[in-house]
Structure formats: C-alpha cells, structure tokens
Amino acid sequence: MKQTLSGAMTALITPFKNGKLDENCYEKLIKRQIKLGIDCVVPVGTTGESATLTHDEHRICIEIAVNTCKNTSVKVLAGAGSNATHEAVDLAKFAQKCGADAILSVAPYYNKPTQEGLYRHFKEIANSVDIPVVLYNVPGRTGSDIAANTAVRLFRDCDNIFAIKEASGSIERVVDLLANEPNLFVFSGDDAINYPILANGGKGVISVTSNLLPNMTADLVHFALNGEFSKAKALNDELYKINKILFCESNPIPIKAAMHIAGLINTLEYRLPLCEPSKENLKKIEEAMKNYDIKGF
C-alpha cells in the first residue's frame, strides 16, 4: 500500500491565548491554508510545539485539522511521534480513528536509539495502523539520525511507510536515499533548500514558511513537480530572505512572531521553555517581511 500524498504541505503553528490552545484561531489558520492553495496541513509537529502540548491538546489539534479539511481536497498529515514507542502507537491509532490521511512520526528524541532500535520503533508504529506513515528525520532537534539504509529498509519492509521528511539539511542525504530507493517519497523539511530537494526528485515540502506565505510555497512546489524548474528556482530565490530569517532563533519562535506581525494571530504566546525573540531579531523579521505580499484571511 504505497501512497502518493505529496505537494506543498504546511507544518502548522499552534496558536495560544491566555496560555491555552486557541481553537478558533487554529481553525481560521487552516481555512486560510486551504484558500491559498496548500495541498496538505501538518498539525502538531515541531512547528506546532508538540513537545509542550498536553495529550488532550495534541488530539484536539488533529481533530480540528481533520474537521476543517473535510469536504476539501486538502489532506491532513498528523504529527504522531514520541520518544516512547507505546505513546507513538497510541497517537498513531488516534490519528487514524480521527480520520487523518497519514501520520508523521519523528525519530525518538533524547534516548538516542541505535539504527536497529529506530527500525523496530517505526515498524511497530507502522504495524499498528493502516494509514500511510511518513518518517521524520531531524537530527539537529532529536539527537537521533535515521540513516539512509534504515529508511530504505523500513520502506521495503512496511507497506504503509512511503515517505520521509528529510530535515538534516543535507542534499547528499537526499541523493543517497533516492539513488538507493527511487520509489521512496522524500519531502523537504528545510525551507532554504526546498528547490534543490525537489529538483533532485523530492515529491514535496513540509514547510514552516508556508504558514506565512502558503500561496508562494504552493506555487514553488507545483512548478517543480510539473518540471518547470526555472520558475520554481526563481520563487525559491525570492523566498530565501524570509526562509533564512525564520530560523534566526529556534523554530517556531520566528514564524509565530511573523504571524503576529502580519495580524494572522492575535496574541504572541509560546510555551516555556520557548519564549519571544530578541528585539534585534524581531526587527530583522519585520524588515524581511516587507519584501512580501502576505495574504490575509
């Protein structure tokens, strides 16, 4: 059961109000993504501050995304990872029951499993559900790197593991993956190199920047997937300034600040240990945003 979920995907921020999940704002943000041409929304990943959400909040975010995208062409790739395999399995089962189209499962953080441990972790998750599974490799955040041969092994051994979100920042890793398994779907997890990954055979992006500029991100991806590489590169170059500044501090600190500056979220709140950006960086974010036409609701 290899699937073909692909295209322009947004790693959604999670808005808070008075310390609590702002459900109304979350729904509005997703509706804006749908309106502005995104193919898939990704609730409760790294950008969604999943590490500091309660389990109830995590589930509510998935439910809102599924309900908001119902009767549209936009898919839901639900964040459902954990560094405890049993917890990841529970979240994966919930996402399936809720109606998510697929799950995104991050490499276990902190406990530093071996490659064999990673293989068994993801195989158990995949075997617990029928919906498609996307592996999520982000070693800079997790301290755990899904090696190319482990990803390929999982793809070949598990019918529903069809893709990997590659956020190592390494183009060589993408080349390695696709040279060894051209049928594996590779999604860019690093906005600055969206175009190079797509040009090398990637099948989509899971973007932070598309919270702010979904229309431009969608155009870039769709041009690349249609073989219009010069147009895609031009957009990637145009987005470079904002892509860089949105990672001047730990994600999602800058993107939430940018969304607040743009009037897309009413309150700028994070969950500790994350906090607002420095005044210097806030100014840099504001300056970079002046180069773009940011669409409202």
Coordinates of C-alpha atoms in Angstrom, one line a residue:
M1 CA 0.0 0.0 0.0
K2 CA 2.3 2.7 -1.2
Q3 CA 0.6 6.1 -1.2
T4 CA 1.0 9.3 -3.2
L5 CA 0.4 12.0 -0.7
S6 CA 2.7 14.8 -2.0
G7 CA 3.0 18.5 -2.8
A8 CA 3.0 21.7 -0.7
M9 CA 2.5 20.9 3.0
T10 CA 2.4 23.3 5.9
A11 CA 3.9 22.5 9.4
L12 CA 1.2 24.4 11.3
I13 CA 1.9 26.7 14.2
T14 CA -0.2 26.2 17.3
P15 CA -1.8 29.5 18.5
F16 CA -2.3 30.1 22.2
K17 CA -4.5 32.6 24.1
N18 CA -4.0 33.1 27.8
G19 CA -1.9 30.0 28.0
K20 CA -4.5 27.8 26.3
L21 CA -4.9 26.4 22.8
D22 CA -6.8 29.0 20.7
E23 CA -9.1 26.6 18.8
N24 CA -10.9 29.3 16.9
C25 CA -7.7 30.8 15.6
Y26 CA -6.3 27.4 14.7
E27 CA -9.4 26.7 12.5
K28 CA -9.1 30.1 10.8
L29 CA -5.4 29.5 10.1
I30 CA -6.2 26.1 8.5
K31 CA -9.0 27.6 6.4
R32 CA -6.5 30.3 5.1
Q33 CA -4.1 27.5 4.1
I34 CA -6.9 25.8 2.2
K35 CA -7.9 29.0 0.5
L36 CA -4.4 29.9 -0.6
G37 CA -3.6 26.6 -2.4
I38 CA -1.8 24.3 0.0
D39 CA -2.1 20.6 -0.6
C40 CA -1.8 19.3 3.0
V41 CA -1.7 20.6 6.5
V42 CA 0.6 19.1 9.2
P43 CA -0.7 19.7 12.7
V44 CA 1.4 19.1 15.9
G45 CA 4.8 18.7 14.5
T46 CA 7.9 20.6 15.7
T47 CA 6.5 23.9 14.5
G48 CA 3.3 23.1 16.4
E49 CA 5.1 23.0 19.7
S50 CA 4.0 19.4 20.1
A51 CA 6.7 18.8 22.8
T52 CA 4.9 21.1 25.2
L53 CA 1.3 20.3 24.4
T54 CA -0.8 18.1 26.6
H55 CA -2.0 14.9 25.1
D56 CA -5.5 16.3 25.1
E57 CA -4.4 19.4 23.2
H58 CA -2.4 17.3 20.7
R59 CA -5.5 15.3 20.0
I60 CA -7.8 18.4 19.7
C61 CA -5.4 19.9 17.1
I62 CA -5.6 16.8 15.0
E63 CA -9.4 16.8 15.3
I64 CA -9.7 20.4 14.3
A65 CA -7.4 19.9 11.3
V66 CA -9.4 16.8 10.1
N67 CA -12.8 18.5 10.6
T68 CA -11.7 21.7 8.9
C69 CA -10.3 19.9 5.9
K70 CA -13.3 17.6 5.5
N71 CA -15.0 18.0 2.1
T72 CA -12.0 19.8 0.6
S73 CA -9.1 18.4 -1.4
V74 CA -6.6 19.3 1.4
K75 CA -5.1 16.3 3.2
V76 CA -4.1 16.0 6.9
L77 CA -0.7 14.6 7.8
A78 CA -1.0 14.3 11.6
G79 CA 2.1 14.6 13.8
A80 CA 2.1 11.5 15.9
G81 CA 5.6 10.9 17.2
S82 CA 7.1 10.3 20.6
N83 CA 10.3 9.0 22.1
A84 CA 8.3 6.2 23.8
T85 CA 7.1 3.7 21.1
H86 CA 3.9 2.9 23.0
E87 CA 3.0 6.6 23.1
A88 CA 3.7 7.0 19.4
V89 CA 1.5 3.9 18.7
D90 CA -1.4 5.4 20.8
L91 CA -1.2 8.7 18.9
A92 CA -1.0 7.0 15.5
K93 CA -4.1 4.9 16.3
F94 CA -5.9 8.1 17.5
A95 CA -5.0 9.9 14.3
Q96 CA -6.3 7.0 12.2
K97 CA -9.5 6.8 14.1
C98 CA -10.0 10.6 13.8
G99 CA -9.7 10.5 10.0
A100 CA -6.2 11.8 9.3
D101 CA -4.9 10.8 5.9
A102 CA -1.5 9.9 7.1
I103 CA 0.8 10.3 10.1
L104 CA 4.2 12.0 10.5
S105 CA 6.4 10.2 13.0
V106 CA 9.6 11.8 14.3
A107 CA 12.7 10.0 15.3
P108 CA 12.7 9.4 19.0
Y109 CA 14.4 12.2 20.8
Y110 CA 16.7 12.2 23.9
N111 CA 17.1 8.4 24.3
K112 CA 19.4 8.0 21.3
P113 CA 18.4 4.6 19.9
T114 CA 20.6 2.5 17.6
Q115 CA 19.6 2.1 14.0
E116 CA 18.1 -1.3 15.0
G117 CA 16.1 0.4 17.7
L118 CA 14.9 3.0 15.2
Y119 CA 13.9 0.3 12.8
R120 CA 11.9 -1.6 15.4
H121 CA 10.3 1.6 16.7
F122 CA 8.9 2.7 13.3
K123 CA 8.0 -0.9 12.3
E124 CA 5.8 -1.2 15.4
I125 CA 4.1 2.1 14.7
A126 CA 3.5 1.2 11.0
N127 CA 2.1 -2.2 12.0
S128 CA -0.3 -0.6 14.5
V129 CA -2.2 1.4 11.8
D130 CA -3.5 1.0 8.2
I131 CA -3.0 4.6 7.1
P132 CA 0.3 5.8 5.5
V133 CA 3.3 6.7 7.6
V134 CA 5.9 9.4 6.9
L135 CA 9.2 9.1 8.8
Y136 CA 10.6 12.4 10.1
N137 CA 14.4 12.8 10.3
V138 CA 15.5 16.0 12.1
P139 CA 18.8 15.1 13.9
G140 CA 19.5 18.7 14.9
R141 CA 16.5 18.5 17.2
T142 CA 16.3 14.9 18.2
G143 CA 19.9 13.8 18.6
S144 CA 18.9 10.8 16.5
D145 CA 19.6 10.3 12.8
I146 CA 17.6 7.9 10.7
A147 CA 20.3 6.6 8.4
A148 CA 19.5 6.3 4.7
N149 CA 19.8 2.5 4.7
T150 CA 17.4 2.3 7.7
A151 CA 14.8 4.5 5.9
V152 CA 15.1 2.3 2.8
R153 CA 14.8 -0.9 4.9
L154 CA 11.6 0.4 6.6
F155 CA 10.2 1.5 3.2
R156 CA 10.8 -2.0 1.8
D157 CA 9.6 -3.9 4.8
C158 CA 6.5 -1.9 5.8
D159 CA 3.7 -1.5 3.2
N160 CA 2.4 1.8 4.7
I161 CA 5.8 3.6 5.2
F162 CA 6.0 5.5 1.9
A163 CA 8.0 8.7 2.6
I164 CA 10.5 10.5 4.8
K165 CA 10.6 14.2 5.8
E166 CA 14.3 14.9 5.5
A167 CA 15.3 17.8 7.7
S168 CA 19.0 17.0 8.2
G169 CA 19.9 19.9 5.8
S170 CA 22.0 17.5 3.7
I171 CA 21.4 17.4 0.0
E172 CA 23.8 14.4 -0.1
R173 CA 21.4 12.5 2.2
V174 CA 18.6 13.1 -0.3
V175 CA 20.8 11.9 -3.2
D176 CA 21.7 8.8 -1.1
L177 CA 18.0 8.0 -0.3
L178 CA 16.8 8.4 -3.9
A179 CA 19.8 6.7 -5.5
N180 CA 19.1 3.6 -3.4
E181 CA 15.3 3.7 -3.4
P182 CA 13.8 5.9 -6.2
N183 CA 10.3 4.9 -5.2
L184 CA 10.6 6.4 -1.7
F185 CA 9.0 9.8 -1.4
V186 CA 11.3 12.4 0.0
F187 CA 9.9 15.6 1.4
S188 CA 12.0 18.7 2.2
G189 CA 12.0 19.7 5.8
D190 CA 14.3 22.7 5.4
D191 CA 12.8 25.7 3.5
A192 CA 16.1 27.1 2.4
I193 CA 16.7 24.0 0.2
N194 CA 13.2 23.2 -0.9
Y195 CA 14.1 23.8 -4.6
P196 CA 17.3 21.7 -4.6
I197 CA 15.4 18.8 -3.0
L198 CA 12.5 19.0 -5.4
A199 CA 14.9 19.3 -8.4
N200 CA 16.6 16.1 -7.2
G201 CA 13.4 14.1 -7.2
G202 CA 11.7 15.1 -4.0
K203 CA 7.9 14.8 -4.0
G204 CA 7.0 17.8 -1.8
V205 CA 7.9 20.1 1.1
I206 CA 6.7 20.3 4.7
S207 CA 7.2 24.0 5.2
V208 CA 7.5 26.4 8.1
T209 CA 7.4 29.5 5.8
S210 CA 4.1 28.4 4.2
N211 CA 2.4 29.4 7.5
L212 CA 3.0 32.9 6.3
L213 CA 3.2 32.5 2.5
P214 CA 1.2 29.4 1.5
N215 CA 0.5 30.7 -2.0
M216 CA 4.2 31.3 -2.9
T217 CA 5.2 28.0 -1.4
A218 CA 2.5 26.1 -3.2
D219 CA 3.5 27.7 -6.5
L220 CA 7.1 26.8 -6.0
V221 CA 6.3 23.2 -5.3
H222 CA 3.7 22.8 -8.1
F223 CA 6.1 24.4 -10.6
A224 CA 8.9 21.9 -9.6
L225 CA 6.6 18.9 -9.7
N226 CA 5.4 19.9 -13.2
G227 CA 9.0 20.2 -14.4
E228 CA 9.0 24.0 -14.6
F229 CA 12.3 24.2 -12.7
S230 CA 13.3 27.7 -13.7
K231 CA 10.1 29.1 -12.3
A232 CA 10.5 27.1 -9.1
K233 CA 14.1 28.2 -8.6
A234 CA 13.1 31.9 -9.1
L235 CA 10.5 31.5 -6.3
N236 CA 13.0 29.7 -4.1
D237 CA 15.4 32.5 -4.6
E238 CA 12.7 35.1 -3.8
L239 CA 11.8 33.3 -0.6
Y240 CA 15.4 32.9 0.5
K241 CA 15.4 36.1 2.7
I242 CA 12.4 35.1 4.7
N243 CA 13.4 31.4 4.8
K244 CA 16.7 32.4 6.5
I245 CA 15.3 34.9 9.0
L246 CA 12.5 32.4 10.1
F247 CA 15.3 30.3 11.5
C248 CA 17.3 33.1 13.3
E249 CA 16.1 31.5 16.6
S250 CA 14.7 28.1 17.4
N251 CA 11.6 27.2 15.3
P252 CA 8.8 28.1 15.8
I253 CA 9.9 31.3 17.6
P254 CA 10.4 33.5 14.5
I255 CA 7.4 32.1 12.5
K256 CA 5.0 32.8 15.3
A257 CA 6.4 36.3 15.6
A258 CA 6.0 36.8 11.9
M259 CA 2.4 35.6 12.0
H260 CA 1.7 38.0 14.8
I261 CA 3.3 40.9 13.0
A262 CA 1.1 40.1 9.9
G263 CA -2.0 40.1 12.0
L264 CA -2.7 36.4 11.5
I265 CA -2.6 35.5 15.2
N266 CA -3.9 37.9 17.8
T267 CA -1.6 37.0 20.7
L268 CA 2.1 36.1 20.6
E269 CA 2.4 33.3 23.0
Y270 CA 4.7 30.4 23.4
R271 CA 5.0 27.5 25.8
L272 CA 8.1 27.7 28.0
P273 CA 10.9 26.9 27.6
L274 CA 10.3 28.7 24.3
C275 CA 9.9 32.5 24.5
E276 CA 9.6 35.6 22.3
P277 CA 12.5 36.5 20.0
S278 CA 15.0 39.2 21.0
K279 CA 14.2 42.8 20.0
E280 CA 17.0 42.7 17.5
N281 CA 15.7 39.6 15.8
L282 CA 12.1 40.9 15.9
K283 CA 13.3 43.9 13.9
K284 CA 15.0 41.7 11.4
I285 CA 11.9 39.6 10.9
E286 CA 9.8 42.8 10.4
E287 CA 12.3 44.1 7.8
A288 CA 12.4 40.8 5.9
M289 CA 8.5 40.7 5.8
K290 CA 8.4 44.0 3.9
N291 CA 9.6 42.2 0.8
Y292 CA 6.5 40.0 0.5
D293 CA 2.8 40.4 -0.1
I294 CA 1.2 38.4 2.8
K295 CA -2.4 37.5 2.1
G296 CA -4.9 37.7 4.9
F297 CA -7.9 35.6 5.7

